[in-house]
CSV table of C-alpha atoms and ligand atoms in Angstrom, one decimal:
chain,number,residue,atom,x,y,z
A,1,UNK,CA,0.0,0.0,0.0
A,2,UNK,CA,1.1,3.5,-0.6
A,3,UNK,CA,0.3,6.7,1.1
A,4,UNK,CA,0.2,8.8,-2.0
A,5,UNK,CA,-3.0,10.9,-2.1
A,6,UNK,CA,-4.6,10.5,-5.6
A,7,UNK,CA,-7.0,13.0,-7.1
A,8,UNK,CA,-10.5,11.8,-8.1
A,9,UNK,CA,-10.6,9.1,-10.7
A,10,UNK,CA,-13.3,7.6,-12.9
A,11,UNK,CA,-13.7,3.9,-13.3
A,12,UNK,CA,-13.3,3.4,-17.0
A,13,UNK,CA,-10.6,0.8,-17.4
A,14,UNK,CA,-10.7,-2.9,-16.6
A,15,UNK,CA,-8.0,-3.2,-14.0
A,16,UNK,CA,-5.8,-4.7,-12.7
A,17,UNK,CA,-4.6,-6.0,-16.0
A,18,UNK,CA,-2.8,-9.4,-16.1
A,19,UNK,CA,1.0,-9.8,-15.9
A,20,UNK,CA,1.8,-12.8,-18.1
A,21,UNK,CA,5.2,-14.4,-18.9
A,22,UNK,CA,6.2,-15.1,-22.6
A,23,UNK,CA,7.8,-18.5,-22.0
A,24,UNK,CA,7.9,-19.8,-25.5
A,25,UNK,CA,9.6,-16.6,-26.7
A,26,UNK,CA,12.3,-17.0,-24.1
A,27,UNK,CA,12.8,-20.7,-25.0
A,28,UNK,CA,13.4,-19.6,-28.6
A,29,UNK,CA,15.5,-16.4,-28.1
A,30,UNK,CA,17.0,-16.7,-24.6
A,31,UNK,CA,17.6,-13.7,-22.4
A,32,UNK,CA,15.5,-12.8,-19.4
A,33,UNK,CA,11.9,-14.0,-19.2
A,34,UNK,CA,9.7,-11.1,-20.5
A,35,UNK,CA,6.5,-10.5,-18.5
A,36,UNK,CA,3.8,-8.6,-20.4
A,37,UNK,CA,1.8,-6.1,-18.4
A,38,UNK,CA,-1.4,-6.5,-20.4
A,39,UNK,CA,-2.6,-2.9,-20.7
A,40,UNK,CA,-3.9,-3.9,-24.1
A,41,UNK,CA,-6.7,-5.5,-22.0
A,42,UNK,CA,-7.8,-2.4,-20.2
A,43,UNK,CA,-11.0,-2.6,-22.2
A,44,UNK,CA,-12.3,-3.2,-25.7
A,45,UNK,CA,-13.1,0.2,-27.2
A,46,UNK,CA,-11.2,1.9,-24.5
A,47,UNK,CA,-8.2,-0.5,-24.7
A,48,UNK,CA,-4.6,0.5,-24.3
A,49,UNK,CA,-2.7,2.9,-22.1
A,50,UNK,CA,-4.7,6.1,-22.8
A,51,UNK,CA,-7.7,5.1,-20.7
A,52,UNK,CA,-5.6,5.1,-17.5
A,53,UNK,CA,-4.8,8.8,-18.2
A,54,UNK,CA,-8.4,9.6,-19.1
A,55,UNK,CA,-9.7,8.2,-15.8
A,56,UNK,CA,-8.0,11.1,-14.1
A,57,UNK,CA,-8.4,13.8,-16.8
A,58,UNK,CA,-12.1,13.2,-17.2
A,59,UNK,CA,-12.8,12.9,-13.5
A,60,UNK,CA,-11.6,16.5,-13.2
A,61,UNK,CA,-13.4,17.5,-16.3
A,62,UNK,CA,-16.8,16.3,-14.9
A,63,UNK,CA,-16.1,17.9,-11.6
A,64,UNK,CA,-15.4,21.2,-13.5
A,65,UNK,CA,-18.7,20.9,-15.4
A,66,UNK,CA,-17.1,20.3,-18.8
A,67,UNK,CA,-19.6,19.3,-21.6
A,68,UNK,CA,-17.3,19.0,-24.6
A,69,UNK,CA,-13.8,17.8,-25.1
A,70,UNK,CA,-11.3,18.4,-27.9
A,71,UNK,CA,-8.1,16.3,-28.4
A,72,UNK,CA,-5.7,15.6,-31.2
A,73,UNK,CA,-3.5,13.0,-32.7
A,74,UNK,CA,-2.6,11.1,-35.9
A,75,UNK,CA,-5.4,9.8,-38.1
A,76,UNK,CA,-5.0,6.4,-36.5
A,77,UNK,CA,-4.5,7.7,-33.0
A,78,UNK,CA,-5.4,5.3,-30.2
A,79,UNK,CA,-5.7,8.1,-27.8
A,80,UNK,CA,-8.3,9.8,-30.0
A,81,UNK,CA,-10.3,6.6,-30.3
A,82,UNK,CA,-10.2,6.0,-26.5
A,83,UNK,CA,-11.2,9.6,-25.9
A,84,UNK,CA,-14.1,9.4,-28.3
A,85,UNK,CA,-15.5,6.3,-26.6
A,86,UNK,CA,-15.0,7.6,-23.1
A,87,UNK,CA,-16.8,10.8,-24.2
A,88,UNK,CA,-19.7,8.7,-25.5
A,89,UNK,CA,-19.9,6.7,-22.3
A,90,UNK,CA,-20.0,9.9,-20.3
A,91,UNK,CA,-22.4,11.8,-22.6
A,92,UNK,CA,-19.9,14.4,-23.6
A,93,UNK,CA,-19.5,16.1,-27.0
A,94,UNK,CA,-16.1,15.2,-28.6
A,95,UNK,CA,-14.1,16.7,-31.4
A,96,UNK,CA,-10.9,15.2,-32.7
A,97,UNK,CA,-8.2,17.2,-34.6
A,98,UNK,CA,-6.5,14.6,-36.7
A,99,UNK,CA,-3.1,15.0,-38.4
A,100,UNK,CA,-3.0,13.7,-41.9
A,101,UNK,CA,-5.2,13.3,-45.0
A,102,UNK,CA,-8.8,12.3,-44.7
A,103,UNK,CA,-8.8,8.6,-45.7
A,104,UNK,CA,-10.2,7.9,-49.2
A,105,UNK,CA,-13.3,5.6,-49.2
A,106,UNK,CA,-14.4,3.7,-46.1
A,107,UNK,CA,-12.5,4.5,-42.9
A,108,UNK,CA,-10.7,1.7,-41.1
A,109,UNK,CA,-9.1,1.0,-37.8
A,110,UNK,CA,-9.3,3.8,-35.1
A,111,UNK,CA,-10.7,6.5,-37.3
A,112,UNK,CA,-13.6,4.3,-38.3
A,113,UNK,CA,-14.3,3.7,-34.6
A,114,UNK,CA,-14.0,7.5,-33.9
A,115,UNK,CA,-16.8,8.1,-36.3
A,116,UNK,CA,-18.9,5.3,-34.9
A,117,UNK,CA,-18.6,6.8,-31.4
A,118,UNK,CA,-20.1,10.0,-32.7
A,119,UNK,CA,-17.0,12.2,-32.4
A,120,UNK,CA,-16.7,15.0,-35.0
A,121,UNK,CA,-13.5,14.9,-36.9
A,122,UNK,CA,-11.3,17.4,-38.8
A,123,UNK,CA,-8.2,16.5,-40.8
A,124,UNK,CA,-5.2,18.8,-41.0
A,125,UNK,CA,-1.9,18.7,-42.8
A,126,UNK,CA,1.3,18.2,-40.8
A,127,UNK,CA,2.1,21.8,-41.7
A,128,UNK,CA,-1.2,23.1,-40.2
A,129,UNK,CA,-0.6,20.9,-37.2
A,130,UNK,CA,2.5,22.8,-36.3
A,131,UNK,CA,0.0,25.4,-35.1
A,132,UNK,CA,-2.0,22.9,-33.2
A,133,UNK,CA,-2.7,25.4,-30.4
A,134,UNK,CA,-4.5,27.6,-33.0
A,135,UNK,CA,-6.5,24.6,-34.2
A,136,UNK,CA,-7.5,23.9,-30.6
A,137,UNK,CA,-8.4,27.6,-30.0
A,138,UNK,CA,-10.6,27.8,-33.2
A,139,UNK,CA,-12.5,24.6,-32.4
A,140,UNK,CA,-12.9,25.6,-28.8
A,141,UNK,CA,-14.4,29.0,-29.8
A,142,UNK,CA,-16.8,27.1,-32.1
A,143,UNK,CA,-18.0,24.8,-29.4
A,144,UNK,CA,-18.3,27.6,-26.9
A,145,UNK,CA,-20.5,29.5,-29.3
A,146,UNK,CA,-22.8,26.5,-29.1
A,147,UNK,CA,-22.9,26.9,-25.3
A,148,UNK,CA,-20.4,24.2,-24.4
A,149,UNK,CA,-17.9,24.3,-21.5
A,150,UNK,CA,-14.8,22.9,-23.3
A,151,UNK,CA,-11.8,21.0,-22.2
A,152,UNK,CA,-8.8,20.7,-24.5
A,153,UNK,CA,-6.7,17.5,-23.9
A,154,UNK,CA,-3.2,17.6,-25.3
A,155,UNK,CA,-1.7,14.9,-27.6
A,156,UNK,CA,-1.7,11.5,-25.9
A,157,UNK,CA,-3.4,12.8,-22.8
A,158,UNK,CA,0.1,13.6,-21.6
A,159,UNK,CA,-0.2,16.3,-19.0
A,160,UNK,CA,0.1,16.8,-15.3
A,161,UNK,CA,-3.3,15.1,-14.7
A,162,UNK,CA,-2.9,12.3,-17.2
A,163,UNK,CA,0.4,11.3,-15.6
A,164,UNK,CA,-1.5,10.0,-12.6
A,165,UNK,CA,-2.7,7.1,-14.7
A,166,UNK,CA,0.6,5.4,-14.7
A,167,UNK,CA,1.5,6.4,-11.1
A,168,UNK,CA,-1.5,4.4,-10.3
A,169,UNK,CA,-0.5,1.6,-12.6
A,170,UNK,CA,2.9,1.2,-10.8
A,171,UNK,CA,0.9,0.6,-7.5
A,172,UNK,CA,-0.7,-2.3,-9.4
A,173,UNK,CA,2.6,-3.6,-10.8
A,174,UNK,CA,4.4,-3.5,-7.4
A,175,UNK,CA,1.6,-5.7,-6.0
A,176,UNK,CA,1.9,-8.2,-8.9
A,177,UNK,CA,5.7,-8.4,-8.7
A,178,UNK,CA,5.5,-9.1,-5.0
A,179,UNK,CA,2.7,-11.6,-5.5
A,180,UNK,CA,4.6,-13.5,-8.3
A,181,UNK,CA,7.8,-13.3,-6.3
A,182,UNK,CA,9.8,-12.2,-9.3
A,183,UNK,CA,13.0,-10.2,-9.3
A,184,UNK,CA,12.4,-7.4,-11.8
A,185,UNK,CA,15.1,-4.7,-12.3
A,186,UNK,CA,13.7,-3.2,-15.6
A,187,UNK,CA,10.4,-2.1,-16.8
A,188,UNK,CA,10.2,-1.2,-20.5
A,189,UNK,CA,7.5,0.7,-22.4
A,190,UNK,CA,7.0,2.4,-25.8
A,191,UNK,CA,7.1,6.2,-25.5
A,192,UNK,CA,5.2,8.4,-28.0
A,193,UNK,CA,4.1,11.5,-26.2
A,194,UNK,CA,5.9,10.7,-22.9
A,195,UNK,CA,3.1,10.7,-20.4
A,196,UNK,CA,3.1,6.9,-19.8
A,197,UNK,CA,6.9,7.0,-19.1
A,198,UNK,CA,6.5,10.1,-16.9
A,199,UNK,CA,3.9,8.4,-14.8
A,200,UNK,CA,5.9,5.2,-14.5
A,201,UNK,CA,9.0,7.1,-13.5
A,202,UNK,CA,7.1,9.0,-10.8
A,203,UNK,CA,5.2,6.0,-9.7
A,204,UNK,CA,8.4,3.9,-9.3
A,205,UNK,CA,9.8,6.6,-7.0
A,206,UNK,CA,6.6,7.4,-5.0
A,207,UNK,CA,5.8,3.7,-4.5
A,208,UNK,CA,9.5,2.7,-4.0
A,209,UNK,CA,9.6,0.1,-6.7
A,210,UNK,CA,12.7,-2.1,-7.1
A,211,UNK,CA,12.9,-1.4,-10.8
A,212,UNK,CA,14.1,1.2,-13.3
A,213,UNK,CA,11.9,2.5,-16.1
A,214,UNK,CA,13.1,2.4,-19.7
A,215,UNK,CA,11.3,4.1,-22.6
A,216,UNK,CA,11.9,3.1,-26.1
A,217,UNK,CA,11.0,6.1,-28.3
A,218,UNK,CA,8.9,5.4,-31.4
A,219,UNK,CA,9.5,8.9,-32.8
A,220,UNK,CA,11.8,11.9,-32.3
A,221,UNK,CA,14.9,11.2,-30.2
A,222,UNK,CA,16.1,10.8,-26.7
A,223,UNK,CA,16.7,14.5,-26.1
A,224,UNK,CA,13.1,15.3,-27.2
A,225,UNK,CA,11.7,12.8,-24.7
A,226,UNK,CA,13.9,13.9,-21.8
A,227,UNK,CA,12.6,17.4,-22.4
A,228,UNK,CA,8.9,16.4,-22.8
A,229,UNK,CA,8.9,14.0,-19.8
A,230,UNK,CA,10.6,16.7,-17.7
A,231,UNK,CA,7.8,19.1,-18.7
A,232,UNK,CA,5.1,16.6,-17.9
A,233,UNK,CA,6.6,15.9,-14.5
A,234,UNK,CA,6.8,19.7,-13.8
A,235,UNK,CA,3.2,20.1,-14.8
A,236,UNK,CA,2.2,17.2,-12.6
A,237,UNK,CA,4.2,18.7,-9.7
A,238,UNK,CA,2.2,21.9,-9.7
A,239,UNK,CA,-0.9,19.9,-8.8
A,240,UNK,CA,0.9,17.5,-6.5
A,241,UNK,CA,2.0,19.6,-3.6
A,242,UNK,CA,-1.5,19.7,-2.1
A,243,UNK,CA,-1.5,17.2,0.7
A,244,UNK,CA,1.3,15.1,-0.6
A,245,UNK,CA,4.7,16.8,-0.4
A,246,UNK,CA,5.9,20.3,-0.8
A,247,UNK,CA,9.5,20.3,-1.8
A,248,UNK,CA,11.9,19.1,-4.4
A,249,UNK,CA,9.7,17.1,-6.8
A,250,UNK,CA,12.0,17.4,-9.8
A,251,UNK,CA,15.6,18.4,-9.8
A,252,UNK,CA,19.1,17.4,-8.9
A,253,UNK,CA,19.0,18.2,-5.2
A,254,UNK,CA,19.1,15.1,-2.9
A,255,UNK,CA,15.6,15.6,-1.6
A,256,UNK,CA,13.9,15.8,-5.0
A,257,UNK,CA,11.7,12.9,-5.9
A,258,UNK,CA,13.0,12.5,-9.5
A,259,UNK,CA,16.0,13.8,-11.5
A,260,UNK,CA,16.9,13.8,-15.1
A,261,UNK,CA,18.9,10.6,-14.7
A,262,UNK,CA,15.7,8.8,-13.9
A,263,UNK,CA,14.5,9.4,-17.5
A,264,UNK,CA,16.1,6.5,-19.3
A,265,UNK,CA,15.6,6.4,-23.0
A,266,UNK,CA,16.6,3.5,-25.3
A,267,UNK,CA,17.0,5.3,-28.6
A,268,UNK,CA,17.7,3.8,-32.1
A,269,UNK,CA,14.4,2.1,-33.0
A,270,UNK,CA,12.4,4.8,-34.6
A,271,UNK,CA,13.4,3.6,-38.1
A,272,UNK,CA,12.2,5.8,-40.9
A,273,UNK,CA,9.9,7.8,-38.7
A,274,UNK,CA,6.6,7.9,-36.8
A,275,UNK,CA,4.3,5.1,-38.0
A,276,UNK,CA,6.9,3.9,-40.6
A,277,UNK,CA,7.4,0.2,-40.1
A,278,UNK,CA,10.2,-2.0,-41.4
A,279,UNK,CA,9.8,-5.6,-42.7
A,280,UNK,CA,11.8,-6.8,-39.7
A,281,UNK,CA,9.2,-5.1,-37.4
A,282,UNK,CA,6.3,-6.8,-39.3
A,283,UNK,CA,8.1,-10.1,-38.9
A,284,UNK,CA,8.4,-9.6,-35.1
A,285,UNK,CA,4.7,-8.9,-34.9
A,286,UNK,CA,3.8,-12.1,-36.9
A,287,UNK,CA,6.2,-14.1,-34.8
A,288,UNK,CA,4.8,-13.0,-31.4
A,289,UNK,CA,1.3,-13.5,-32.6
A,290,UNK,CA,2.0,-17.1,-33.6
A,291,UNK,CA,4.3,-18.0,-30.7
A,292,UNK,CA,2.4,-16.4,-27.8
A,293,UNK,CA,-1.1,-15.4,-29.1
A,294,UNK,CA,-0.4,-11.7,-28.4
A,295,UNK,CA,-0.7,-9.0,-31.0
A,296,UNK,CA,1.3,-5.8,-31.1
A,297,UNK,CA,0.9,-2.8,-33.5
A,298,UNK,CA,3.6,-1.4,-35.8
A,299,UNK,CA,3.4,2.2,-34.6
A,300,UNK,CA,3.9,1.8,-30.8
A,301,UNK,CA,3.9,-1.4,-28.9
A,302,UNK,CA,5.4,-3.6,-31.7
A,303,UNK,CA,8.1,-1.0,-32.6
A,304,UNK,CA,9.2,-0.9,-29.0
A,305,UNK,CA,9.0,-4.6,-28.5
A,306,UNK,CA,11.1,-5.2,-31.6
A,307,UNK,CA,13.6,-2.8,-30.0
A,308,UNK,CA,13.5,-4.7,-26.8
A,309,UNK,CA,14.2,-8.0,-28.6
A,310,UNK,CA,17.2,-6.3,-30.3
A,311,UNK,CA,18.5,-5.1,-27.0
A,312,UNK,CA,18.2,-8.5,-25.5
A,313,UNK,CA,20.1,-9.9,-28.5
A,314,UNK,CA,22.8,-7.4,-27.8
A,315,UNK,CA,22.9,-8.8,-24.2
A,316,UNK,CA,21.9,-5.5,-22.6
A,317,UNK,CA,19.7,-7.3,-20.0
A,318,UNK,CA,21.9,-10.4,-19.5
A,319,UNK,CA,22.2,-10.0,-15.7
A,320,UNK,CA,18.5,-10.1,-15.3
A,321,UNK,CA,16.2,-13.1,-14.9
A,322,UNK,CA,12.9,-11.4,-15.5
A,323,UNK,CA,11.8,-8.1,-17.0
A,324,UNK,CA,8.5,-6.4,-17.7
A,325,UNK,CA,7.3,-4.9,-20.9
A,326,UNK,CA,4.2,-2.8,-20.8
A,327,UNK,CA,1.8,-3.8,-23.6
A,328,UNK,CA,0.3,-0.4,-24.2
A,329,UNK,CA,-2.3,-1.7,-26.8
A,330,UNK,CA,-2.8,-0.4,-30.3
A,331,UNK,CA,-4.6,-3.3,-31.9
A,332,UNK,CA,-6.9,-1.2,-34.1
A,333,UNK,CA,-3.9,0.6,-35.5
A,334,UNK,CA,-2.7,-2.7,-37.0
A,335,UNK,CA,-5.5,-3.0,-39.5
A,336,UNK,CA,-4.4,-0.3,-41.9
A,337,UNK,CA,-1.2,-2.3,-42.3
A,338,UNK,CA,-2.9,-5.5,-43.3
A,339,UNK,CA,-1.4,-5.5,-46.8
A,340,UNK,CA,2.1,-5.5,-45.4
A,341,UNK,CA,1.6,-9.1,-44.0
B,1,PLP,C1,0.0,6.5,-27.2
B,1,PLP,C2,0.5,5.1,-27.2
B,1,PLP,C3,1.8,4.8,-26.6
B,1,PLP,C4,2.7,5.9,-26.1
B,1,PLP,O1,2.3,6.4,-24.9
B,1,PLP,P1,2.7,7.9,-24.5
B,1,PLP,O2,2.1,8.1,-23.2
B,1,PLP,O3,2.0,8.8,-25.5
B,1,PLP,O4,4.1,8.0,-24.6
B,1,PLP,C5,2.2,3.5,-26.7
B,1,PLP,N1,1.5,2.5,-27.2
B,1,PLP,C6,0.3,2.8,-27.7
B,1,PLP,C7,-0.5,1.6,-28.3
B,1,PLP,C8,-0.2,4.1,-27.8
B,1,PLP,O5,-1.4,4.3,-28.3
């Protein structure tokens, strides 16, 4: 048990999610036994890591009397899909700002589901998306003119409130590690907008976990994530002081909870860019599906898992018997890649 005082949280996710070992994969490839934290099973339409953030973000939104939400992401954003369904479940109006071209013909994957959930969608070029604050502001003004009280949620739900989702998840993980009696030194996740890793890093400190958090970036580079995760932690710290702790949340002083050295990135697996997938990555996805009955997506979880297998092959984790990989979901994002298999 931990004595961290959490803010209000909705119950949207199916938790705790299982922690399951990939034994056949280990027999074939050696290295430490990988345990999957099955956050792909947090729900069906709400599945993946974003719902854990939304439980906190939307609890505050409801308390604040919000009636409409706007968020943004790629056309196949899992975060947008989870937000659209959470909004539908809560009776909120939802608009999604999507980066990329409007798909030709019938929509598939996440964007199909966004539409089904009744979210309104707008598509914007990567160039227009550089002024995403302006896109948010315009849409907000429009919804306000219809009488709505609007909340804008940043990309990936990664902000000071969303970070609570994975602080909470570490509580869950600690209990599972203790219960399974496994010796885990490393927990690895895919990092896209940084909020999951920020929460895990904070959670590991606050709940005194025995493990280190590693993020495998699926876009940008290590420096970008160090900066982004630092920002998310600072944003979180502003709301944390109340009733929890008042000093040294982030910094290099000995009494600070986290420092820059706690943000550990494994860089080198972005490939040709965000959502660009190599044949080797597709092979890993097929292999894991057949060997273990688990499906990863090429944009996030699969790209990071492929990176993890490469690191294991390079003997990075040779001194460890067990490690944990957070399966952050992404199943619906796989379908637009069907032709590649
Ligand atoms: C968004 C997402 C991530 C990355 O999480 P961040 O908190 O944005 O870093 C990883 N996996 C999947 C499937 C996602 O949708």
